[in-house]
Tab-separated table of C-alpha atoms and ligand atoms in Angstrom:
chain	number	residue	atom	x	y	z
A	272	UNK	CA	91.708	-71.877	-86.973
A	273	UNK	CA	88.394	-72.207	-84.850
A	274	UNK	CA	88.761	-71.732	-80.991
A	275	UNK	CA	85.772	-70.988	-78.368
A	276	UNK	CA	87.611	-69.095	-76.279
A	277	UNK	CA	85.200	-66.990	-74.422
A	278	UNK	CA	85.792	-63.660	-72.356
A	279	UNK	CA	88.679	-62.213	-70.596
A	280	UNK	CA	86.635	-60.887	-68.049
A	281	UNK	CA	83.623	-59.087	-67.434
A	282	UNK	CA	83.522	-55.069	-67.173
A	283	UNK	CA	81.023	-52.831	-65.024
A	284	UNK	CA	79.411	-50.290	-67.683
A	285	UNK	CA	79.490	-47.335	-64.685
A	286	UNK	CA	82.637	-47.678	-63.250
A	287	UNK	CA	84.955	-49.415	-65.620
A	288	UNK	CA	85.634	-51.927	-62.826
A	289	UNK	CA	86.975	-55.381	-63.408
A	290	UNK	CA	84.676	-58.829	-62.737
A	291	UNK	CA	86.132	-62.231	-63.123
A	292	UNK	CA	83.551	-63.606	-66.021
A	293	UNK	CA	83.832	-67.728	-65.186
A	294	UNK	CA	81.439	-66.911	-62.285
A	295	UNK	CA	77.528	-66.510	-61.893
A	296	UNK	CA	76.937	-63.313	-61.306
A	297	UNK	CA	74.580	-60.605	-61.993
A	298	UNK	CA	74.685	-56.538	-61.796
A	299	UNK	CA	77.726	-54.638	-60.922
A	300	UNK	CA	78.796	-53.863	-57.339
A	301	UNK	CA	77.407	-50.315	-58.560
A	302	UNK	CA	73.993	-51.853	-59.490
A	303	UNK	CA	74.887	-50.895	-63.490
A	304	UNK	CA	75.258	-53.795	-66.393
A	305	UNK	CA	78.514	-55.839	-66.727
A	306	UNK	CA	79.840	-56.571	-70.207
A	307	UNK	CA	81.659	-59.212	-71.038
A	308	UNK	CA	85.259	-58.343	-72.913
A	309	UNK	CA	87.215	-60.197	-75.307
A	310	UNK	CA	90.711	-60.568	-76.212
A	311	UNK	CA	90.091	-58.863	-79.635
A	312	UNK	CA	93.419	-58.035	-80.557
A	313	UNK	CA	94.360	-61.931	-80.474
A	314	UNK	CA	91.600	-62.763	-82.763
A	315	UNK	CA	92.091	-60.062	-85.090
A	316	UNK	CA	93.215	-61.647	-88.645
A	317	UNK	CA	91.660	-64.854	-87.815
A	318	UNK	CA	88.644	-64.026	-86.678
A	319	UNK	CA	87.445	-62.102	-89.841
A	320	UNK	CA	84.536	-61.707	-92.595
A	321	UNK	CA	86.082	-64.348	-95.163
A	322	UNK	CA	86.718	-66.701	-92.320
A	323	UNK	CA	83.032	-66.319	-90.844
A	324	UNK	CA	81.244	-66.263	-94.062
A	325	UNK	CA	80.928	-70.077	-94.760
A	326	UNK	CA	79.915	-71.040	-91.202
A	327	UNK	CA	76.668	-72.366	-89.554
A	328	UNK	CA	73.524	-70.602	-90.396
A	329	UNK	CA	72.666	-69.050	-86.892
A	330	UNK	CA	74.542	-66.810	-84.385
A	331	UNK	CA	76.747	-69.472	-83.115
A	332	UNK	CA	79.103	-68.663	-86.424
A	333	UNK	CA	80.180	-65.481	-84.141
A	334	UNK	CA	81.551	-68.162	-81.503
A	335	UNK	CA	85.048	-66.133	-80.849
A	336	UNK	CA	83.141	-63.186	-79.699
A	337	UNK	CA	80.698	-65.429	-77.117
A	338	UNK	CA	81.001	-65.980	-73.970
A	339	UNK	CA	80.646	-70.246	-73.938
A	340	UNK	CA	83.639	-72.209	-74.065
A	341	UNK	CA	81.915	-75.298	-73.959
A	342	UNK	CA	81.061	-76.744	-77.074
A	343	UNK	CA	78.413	-78.938	-75.284
A	344	UNK	CA	76.987	-75.772	-73.132
A	345	UNK	CA	75.592	-74.245	-77.068
A	346	UNK	CA	72.194	-74.455	-76.531
A	347	UNK	CA	70.795	-73.968	-79.907
A	348	UNK	CA	67.257	-73.853	-81.496
A	349	UNK	CA	68.396	-72.085	-84.528
A	350	UNK	CA	68.183	-68.369	-83.330
A	351	UNK	CA	70.244	-65.847	-85.357
A	352	UNK	CA	70.949	-65.196	-89.080
A	353	UNK	CA	67.291	-64.088	-89.671
A	354	UNK	CA	66.492	-63.085	-93.229
A	355	UNK	CA	67.234	-59.147	-94.088
A	356	UNK	CA	64.819	-58.264	-96.650
A	357	UNK	CA	64.883	-54.998	-99.130
A	358	UNK	CA	61.828	-53.666	-98.794
A	359	UNK	CA	61.179	-51.129	-102.101
A	360	UNK	CA	57.701	-50.867	-101.878
A	361	UNK	CA	58.150	-49.695	-97.934
A	362	UNK	CA	61.349	-47.340	-99.389
A	363	UNK	CA	58.833	-45.536	-101.966
A	364	UNK	CA	55.904	-45.059	-99.290
A	365	UNK	CA	58.358	-43.648	-97.090
A	366	UNK	CA	60.415	-41.552	-99.593
A	367	UNK	CA	64.143	-42.607	-98.433
A	368	UNK	CA	66.901	-44.051	-100.577
A	369	UNK	CA	66.310	-47.943	-99.629
A	370	UNK	CA	64.425	-49.955	-97.048
A	371	UNK	CA	65.490	-53.389	-95.612
A	372	UNK	CA	63.299	-54.872	-92.820
A	373	UNK	CA	65.876	-57.633	-90.308
A	374	UNK	CA	63.167	-59.990	-89.976
A	375	UNK	CA	63.651	-61.564	-86.174
A	376	UNK	CA	60.096	-63.189	-86.309
A	377	UNK	CA	61.542	-66.035	-87.975
A	378	UNK	CA	63.948	-66.952	-84.975
A	379	UNK	CA	62.430	-69.708	-82.432
A	380	UNK	CA	59.855	-68.865	-80.593
A	381	UNK	CA	58.741	-65.936	-83.073
A	382	UNK	CA	61.164	-63.105	-81.597
A	383	UNK	CA	64.199	-61.921	-81.110
A	384	UNK	CA	63.935	-62.783	-77.674
A	385	UNK	CA	65.657	-66.136	-78.913
A	386	UNK	CA	68.853	-64.663	-79.282
A	387	UNK	CA	69.019	-62.861	-75.698
A	388	UNK	CA	67.747	-66.294	-73.995
A	389	UNK	CA	69.861	-68.432	-76.342
A	390	UNK	CA	73.253	-67.435	-74.978
A	391	UNK	CA	71.897	-66.795	-71.433
A	392	UNK	CA	70.635	-69.915	-70.601
A	393	UNK	CA	73.543	-71.784	-72.746
A	394	UNK	CA	75.808	-69.751	-69.884
A	395	UNK	CA	73.545	-70.202	-67.242
A	396	UNK	CA	74.426	-74.261	-67.778
A	397	UNK	CA	77.652	-73.667	-68.312
A	398	UNK	CA	78.352	-71.721	-65.160
A	399	UNK	CA	76.232	-74.228	-63.295
A	400	UNK	CA	72.578	-72.364	-62.474
A	401	UNK	CA	69.665	-75.029	-61.276
A	402	UNK	CA	66.896	-72.996	-61.699
A	403	UNK	CA	66.123	-69.815	-63.848
A	404	UNK	CA	63.657	-67.268	-63.800
A	405	UNK	CA	62.574	-64.048	-65.033
A	406	UNK	CA	60.139	-61.401	-65.123
A	407	UNK	CA	59.305	-60.470	-68.838
A	408	UNK	CA	56.268	-58.690	-70.803
A	409	UNK	CA	56.143	-62.031	-73.013
A	410	UNK	CA	58.112	-62.548	-75.152
A	411	UNK	CA	61.442	-62.882	-73.339
A	412	UNK	CA	59.285	-65.228	-71.105
A	413	UNK	CA	58.693	-67.786	-74.007
A	414	UNK	CA	62.089	-67.806	-75.446
A	415	UNK	CA	63.584	-68.461	-71.852
A	416	UNK	CA	61.086	-71.469	-71.428
A	417	UNK	CA	62.151	-72.565	-75.141
A	418	UNK	CA	65.659	-72.688	-74.517
A	419	UNK	CA	65.556	-73.779	-70.740
A	420	UNK	CA	63.638	-77.068	-72.197
A	421	UNK	CA	66.236	-77.710	-74.612
A	422	UNK	CA	68.571	-77.197	-71.758
A	423	UNK	CA	67.002	-79.220	-69.114
A	424	UNK	CA	66.727	-76.434	-67.042
A	425	UNK	CA	63.775	-75.653	-65.005
A	426	UNK	CA	62.132	-71.892	-65.864
A	427	UNK	CA	60.139	-69.618	-63.653
A	428	UNK	CA	58.336	-67.083	-65.592
A	429	UNK	CA	56.295	-64.209	-64.159
A	430	UNK	CA	54.379	-62.112	-66.709
A	431	UNK	CA	51.219	-59.413	-66.760
A	432	UNK	CA	48.012	-60.765	-66.799
A	433	UNK	CA	47.326	-58.992	-70.051
A	434	UNK	CA	50.088	-60.611	-71.873
A	435	UNK	CA	49.171	-61.965	-75.087
A	436	UNK	CA	47.107	-64.956	-74.789
A	437	UNK	CA	49.337	-67.027	-77.932
A	438	UNK	CA	52.854	-65.823	-76.065
A	439	UNK	CA	50.883	-67.257	-72.106
A	440	UNK	CA	50.157	-71.009	-74.344
A	441	UNK	CA	53.464	-70.922	-75.280
A	442	UNK	CA	54.998	-70.806	-72.020
A	443	UNK	CA	52.789	-73.106	-70.970
A	444	UNK	CA	53.555	-75.643	-73.348
A	445	UNK	CA	57.234	-75.291	-73.432
A	446	UNK	CA	57.120	-76.410	-69.673
A	447	UNK	CA	57.934	-73.337	-67.782
A	448	UNK	CA	56.293	-72.716	-64.465
A	449	UNK	CA	53.969	-69.800	-65.738
A	450	UNK	CA	53.073	-67.065	-63.124
A	451	UNK	CA	50.461	-63.998	-63.845
A	452	UNK	CA	50.417	-61.150	-61.903
A	453	UNK	CA	48.023	-57.985	-62.045
A	454	UNK	CA	50.815	-55.449	-62.872
A	455	UNK	CA	53.131	-54.227	-65.066
A	456	UNK	CA	57.193	-56.495	-65.266
A	457	UNK	CA	58.682	-53.980	-63.289
A	458	UNK	CA	55.754	-55.235	-60.450
A	459	UNK	CA	57.430	-59.495	-61.713
A	460	UNK	CA	60.767	-58.327	-61.027
A	461	UNK	CA	59.947	-58.186	-57.884
A	462	UNK	CA	58.161	-61.388	-57.452
A	463	UNK	CA	61.481	-62.801	-59.438
A	464	UNK	CA	63.944	-61.126	-56.769
A	465	UNK	CA	61.539	-63.062	-53.939
A	466	UNK	CA	62.584	-66.706	-56.019
A	467	UNK	CA	66.226	-65.811	-56.406
A	468	UNK	CA	66.502	-64.565	-52.615
A	469	UNK	CA	63.765	-68.174	-51.123
A	470	UNK	CA	64.422	-70.931	-54.094
A	471	UNK	CA	68.000	-69.658	-55.083
A	472	UNK	CA	66.411	-69.125	-58.555
A	473	UNK	CA	69.429	-66.978	-60.866
A	474	UNK	CA	67.786	-64.056	-62.276
A	475	UNK	CA	67.740	-63.684	-66.555
A	476	UNK	CA	66.046	-60.110	-66.272
A	477	UNK	CA	67.299	-57.833	-69.043
A	478	UNK	CA	70.987	-56.782	-68.479
A	479	UNK	CA	70.941	-57.697	-65.066
A	480	UNK	CA	72.774	-61.123	-66.344
A	481	UNK	CA	75.815	-60.175	-68.615
A	482	UNK	CA	74.829	-62.368	-71.326
A	483	UNK	CA	71.377	-61.765	-73.090
A	484	UNK	CA	73.378	-58.976	-74.246
A	485	UNK	CA	76.002	-60.488	-76.433
A	486	UNK	CA	73.388	-62.928	-77.699
A	487	UNK	CA	71.207	-59.575	-79.310
A	488	UNK	CA	75.011	-58.283	-80.521
A	489	UNK	CA	74.918	-60.696	-83.138
A	490	UNK	CA	72.616	-58.729	-84.992
A	491	UNK	CA	75.244	-56.441	-85.362
A	492	UNK	CA	77.631	-58.642	-87.279
A	493	UNK	CA	74.669	-60.478	-89.271
A	494	UNK	CA	73.762	-56.756	-90.918
A	495	UNK	CA	76.888	-56.141	-91.764
A	496	UNK	CA	77.619	-59.581	-93.522
A	497	UNK	CA	74.046	-59.507	-95.061
A	498	UNK	CA	74.540	-56.383	-96.460
A	499	UNK	CA	77.713	-57.137	-98.018
A	500	UNK	CA	79.615	-55.912	-95.780
A	501	UNK	CA	78.896	-52.775	-94.751
A	502	UNK	CA	76.052	-50.925	-92.592
A	503	UNK	CA	73.223	-48.847	-93.390
A	504	UNK	CA	72.806	-45.049	-92.576
A	505	UNK	CA	69.979	-45.786	-90.352
A	506	UNK	CA	68.717	-48.257	-88.017
A	507	UNK	CA	65.697	-47.935	-86.432
A	508	UNK	CA	64.882	-49.995	-83.141
A	509	UNK	CA	61.382	-50.941	-81.210
A	510	UNK	CA	63.419	-49.845	-77.243
A	511	UNK	CA	61.789	-51.602	-74.331
A	512	UNK	CA	64.734	-52.580	-72.452
A	513	UNK	CA	66.994	-51.953	-74.798
A	514	UNK	CA	69.355	-54.502	-75.104
A	515	UNK	CA	69.120	-55.478	-79.007
A	516	UNK	CA	70.124	-51.391	-79.649
A	517	UNK	CA	72.772	-51.512	-76.480
A	518	UNK	CA	74.145	-54.968	-78.034
A	519	UNK	CA	74.400	-53.437	-81.668
A	520	UNK	CA	76.567	-50.456	-80.481
A	521	UNK	CA	78.602	-52.770	-78.702
A	522	UNK	CA	78.752	-55.372	-81.653
A	523	UNK	CA	80.292	-52.751	-84.007
A	524	UNK	CA	82.970	-51.027	-81.232
A	525	UNK	CA	84.156	-54.847	-81.200
A	526	UNK	CA	83.793	-54.730	-85.460
A	527	UNK	CA	86.124	-51.699	-85.350
A	528	UNK	CA	88.871	-53.257	-82.968
A	529	UNK	CA	88.584	-56.348	-84.942
A	530	UNK	CA	89.314	-54.434	-87.999
A	531	UNK	CA	86.324	-55.403	-90.166
A	532	UNK	CA	84.672	-51.424	-89.998
A	533	UNK	CA	86.554	-47.925	-89.338
A	534	UNK	CA	84.678	-45.219	-86.777
A	535	UNK	CA	81.471	-45.325	-89.259
A	536	UNK	CA	78.241	-45.868	-87.824
A	537	UNK	CA	74.865	-45.738	-88.188
A	538	UNK	CA	72.282	-43.253	-87.193
A	539	UNK	CA	70.574	-44.964	-84.107
A	540	UNK	CA	66.999	-44.695	-83.936
A	541	UNK	CA	64.317	-45.220	-80.720
A	542	UNK	CA	61.021	-45.849	-81.365
A	543	UNK	CA	58.820	-46.369	-78.292
A	544	UNK	CA	54.433	-46.550	-77.871
A	545	UNK	CA	53.375	-42.973	-76.759
A	546	UNK	CA	51.964	-44.386	-73.745
A	547	UNK	CA	54.953	-45.808	-72.944
A	548	UNK	CA	58.047	-43.566	-73.865
A	549	UNK	CA	60.979	-42.699	-71.021
A	550	UNK	CA	63.553	-42.762	-73.279
A	551	UNK	CA	61.950	-40.621	-76.042
A	552	UNK	CA	60.985	-38.334	-72.454
A	553	UNK	CA	64.562	-38.339	-71.104
A	554	UNK	CA	66.335	-37.862	-74.757
A	555	UNK	CA	63.998	-34.936	-75.561
A	556	UNK	CA	65.142	-33.209	-72.034
A	557	UNK	CA	68.525	-33.869	-72.968
A	558	UNK	CA	69.126	-36.278	-69.513
A	559	UNK	CA	71.712	-39.389	-69.356
A	560	UNK	CA	68.907	-41.056	-67.095
A	561	UNK	CA	65.363	-42.026	-67.393
A	562	UNK	CA	62.764	-41.533	-65.274
A	563	UNK	CA	60.503	-44.506	-64.680
A	564	UNK	CA	56.870	-43.838	-66.638
A	565	UNK	CA	53.508	-43.837	-64.851
A	566	UNK	CA	51.007	-45.785	-66.095
A	567	UNK	CA	52.310	-47.266	-69.366
A	568	UNK	CA	49.783	-48.523	-71.707
A	569	UNK	CA	50.245	-49.737	-75.275
A	570	UNK	CA	49.277	-52.970	-77.025
A	571	UNK	CA	52.704	-53.508	-78.391
A	572	UNK	CA	53.498	-55.331	-75.245
A	573	UNK	CA	57.442	-55.874	-76.022
A	574	UNK	CA	57.284	-51.917	-75.593
A	575	UNK	CA	55.680	-51.972	-72.130
A	576	UNK	CA	58.510	-51.230	-69.840
A	577	UNK	CA	58.384	-48.200	-67.641
A	578	UNK	CA	62.051	-48.294	-66.604
A	579	UNK	CA	65.042	-49.672	-68.148
A	580	UNK	CA	68.923	-50.500	-66.195
A	581	UNK	CA	70.771	-49.162	-68.992
A	582	UNK	CA	69.064	-46.275	-69.833
A	583	UNK	CA	72.265	-44.545	-69.949
A	584	UNK	CA	74.086	-46.992	-72.763
A	585	UNK	CA	70.911	-46.268	-74.787
A	586	UNK	CA	70.892	-42.684	-74.749
A	587	UNK	CA	74.829	-42.750	-74.743
A	588	UNK	CA	74.176	-44.880	-77.910
A	589	UNK	CA	71.682	-42.440	-79.721
A	590	UNK	CA	73.904	-39.543	-78.825
A	591	UNK	CA	76.927	-40.891	-80.241
A	592	UNK	CA	75.520	-42.014	-83.435
A	593	UNK	CA	73.917	-38.879	-84.139
A	594	UNK	CA	70.487	-40.660	-84.112
A	595	UNK	CA	67.352	-39.551	-81.458
A	596	UNK	CA	64.201	-40.958	-80.344
A	597	UNK	CA	60.623	-40.737	-80.737
A	598	UNK	CA	56.858	-42.133	-80.139
A	599	UNK	CA	54.457	-43.451	-81.790
A	600	UNK	CA	50.555	-43.956	-80.900
A	601	UNK	CA	49.315	-47.595	-81.154
A	602	UNK	CA	47.135	-47.033	-83.642
A	603	UNK	CA	49.411	-45.926	-86.256
A	604	UNK	CA	51.628	-48.925	-85.267
A	605	UNK	CA	49.091	-50.623	-86.206
A	606	UNK	CA	48.371	-48.861	-89.928
A	607	UNK	CA	52.068	-49.651	-90.786
A	608	UNK	CA	51.373	-53.562	-89.568
A	609	UNK	CA	49.426	-53.163	-92.289
A	610	UNK	CA	51.266	-51.162	-94.784
A	611	UNK	CA	54.201	-53.393	-94.115
A	612	UNK	CA	52.149	-56.837	-94.407
A	613	UNK	CA	50.793	-55.180	-98.213
A	614	UNK	CA	54.429	-54.238	-99.370
A	615	UNK	CA	56.402	-57.273	-98.545
A	616	UNK	CA	55.024	-60.379	-97.078
A	617	UNK	CA	56.156	-59.553	-93.498
A	618	UNK	CA	53.437	-60.110	-90.937
A	619	UNK	CA	54.733	-57.629	-88.259
A	620	UNK	CA	54.370	-57.177	-84.740
A	621	UNK	CA	53.443	-53.698	-83.665
A	622	UNK	CA	57.007	-53.408	-82.532
A	623	UNK	CA	58.052	-53.712	-86.286
A	624	UNK	CA	55.174	-51.596	-87.400
A	625	UNK	CA	56.849	-48.838	-84.808
A	626	UNK	CA	59.558	-48.503	-86.499
A	627	UNK	CA	58.144	-48.059	-89.911
A	628	UNK	CA	55.647	-45.151	-88.557
A	629	UNK	CA	58.817	-43.439	-86.676
A	630	UNK	CA	60.369	-42.497	-90.651
A	631	UNK	CA	57.893	-40.124	-91.465
A	632	UNK	CA	58.260	-38.385	-87.436
A	633	UNK	CA	62.340	-38.755	-88.770
A	634	UNK	CA	62.174	-37.327	-92.215
A	635	UNK	CA	59.891	-34.431	-90.785
A	636	UNK	CA	62.672	-33.341	-88.185
A	637	UNK	CA	65.528	-34.090	-90.774
A	638	UNK	CA	66.996	-36.529	-88.717
A	639	UNK	CA	66.605	-39.095	-91.805
A	640	UNK	CA	66.814	-37.638	-95.566
A	641	UNK	CA	65.651	-39.092	-99.003
A	642	UNK	CA	69.088	-40.449	-99.510
A	643	UNK	CA	69.392	-42.504	-96.853
A	644	UNK	CA	69.445	-46.127	-96.340
A	645	UNK	CA	67.441	-47.687	-93.370
A	646	UNK	CA	66.895	-50.786	-91.840
A	647	UNK	CA	63.600	-51.387	-89.701
A	648	UNK	CA	63.732	-54.224	-86.674
A	649	UNK	CA	60.979	-56.326	-87.222
A	650	UNK	CA	61.267	-57.877	-83.731
A	651	UNK	CA	58.774	-60.336	-83.757
A	652	UNK	CA	55.762	-62.120	-85.499
A	653	UNK	CA	52.328	-60.775	-85.997
A	654	UNK	CA	51.099	-64.034	-85.110
A	655	UNK	CA	51.766	-63.691	-81.629
A	656	UNK	CA	49.457	-60.241	-81.173
A	657	UNK	CA	46.791	-62.059	-82.539
A	658	UNK	CA	43.850	-61.025	-80.868
A	659	UNK	CA	45.130	-57.725	-79.513
A	660	UNK	CA	44.143	-54.308	-80.269
A	661	UNK	CA	45.708	-50.775	-80.154
A	662	UNK	CA	45.189	-48.532	-77.346
A	663	UNK	CA	45.488	-45.215	-77.931
B	417	PLP	C1	61.677	-57.196	-75.992
B	417	PLP	C2	60.956	-56.750	-77.298
B	417	PLP	C3	61.035	-55.651	-77.793
B	417	PLP	C4	62.084	-54.570	-77.078
B	417	PLP	O1	63.857	-55.099	-76.775
B	417	PLP	P1	64.562	-54.174	-76.365
B	417	PLP	O2	66.151	-54.984	-76.596
B	417	PLP	O3	63.988	-54.916	-75.049
B	417	PLP	O4	63.889	-53.015	-75.873
B	417	PLP	C5	61.126	-55.084	-79.046
B	417	PLP	N1	59.544	-55.959	-79.210
B	417	PLP	C6	59.472	-57.693	-79.634
B	417	PLP	C7	58.602	-58.154	-80.183
B	417	PLP	C8	60.274	-57.614	-78.403
B	417	PLP	O5	59.372	-58.751	-77.715
């Protein structure tokens, strides 16, 4: 039996306070992200790996743990169920037992932003939003534009002027209203907030509505299925706003409640750019929240995120998993884009290069060992960064 059920309610990640799920909503009253909660006990036994295994090859295969109730509102462009590639030459190069690359560059619009925005736009459509808006470092903007077009909803995108040119062209070709700003994603957020106040736009900013994280969490379910029903020893994730890392961490908890896994978890590692590393700095200082990074600069535009509303959720996942956080320079990311490409045939985004670049540092610090099986996230296609050069 396959019944799309939707969430039972939303829960504040700060205070635990409950909220009604069938309404357009942003942050909780405490200013924290809201998580969708499901009646997992009642679907346990029905929503199983055996049941899911033959389903459609996109993220809607997990519909019981997704929030959209009406199948007509499941807006899809084929997002999710991306290849998990074994990379033996990269494993040799890095001196670990195994390396897999989760190639999110093969999503619609060339990045894993398609997962989150696919869900957020579907749900906004279902709940009656009429105009959508978001600040973006680039890829979220093109994903929002794509799903807005597919849903027939107008989208306003505000991005820094120096966003990679291929992404700007893409956003325009997908019919969105594009505004360029001299500044960072945080400055773009202020323009969106003004549009929300003046024109009633619905704000799709990372973790400021509850459903982008629901799209990204499907990566956790997928990894488990694609590894023949187990999880890797370590996951290295290029972290901006952290939605994917927070989402996978949420997925693992759900999977435990559903009986798919036990209490085991991969070590979760954040990698950021040396020129914008607020989570790494907070991690090294042992803090629970991250201060905003001043003067953020890196050619990995997805990592040029000086502050994150989900900072405490990221840091908590790193701590609970026995993981950690490291920063790498742009030049080193670029060298690893080259090495990954030649080793595997995957033309990675700089953010993907960063994950491989993190491994030697993690090994040196004893956080990853020679016997470990490591999963690297290539979060986007290198084609989206053509013409961009390392800054440091
Ligand atoms: C947005 C983005 C990231 C960061 O993702 P978060 O979930 O916001 O941390 C990493 N890589 C690419 C290519 C991105 O577009």
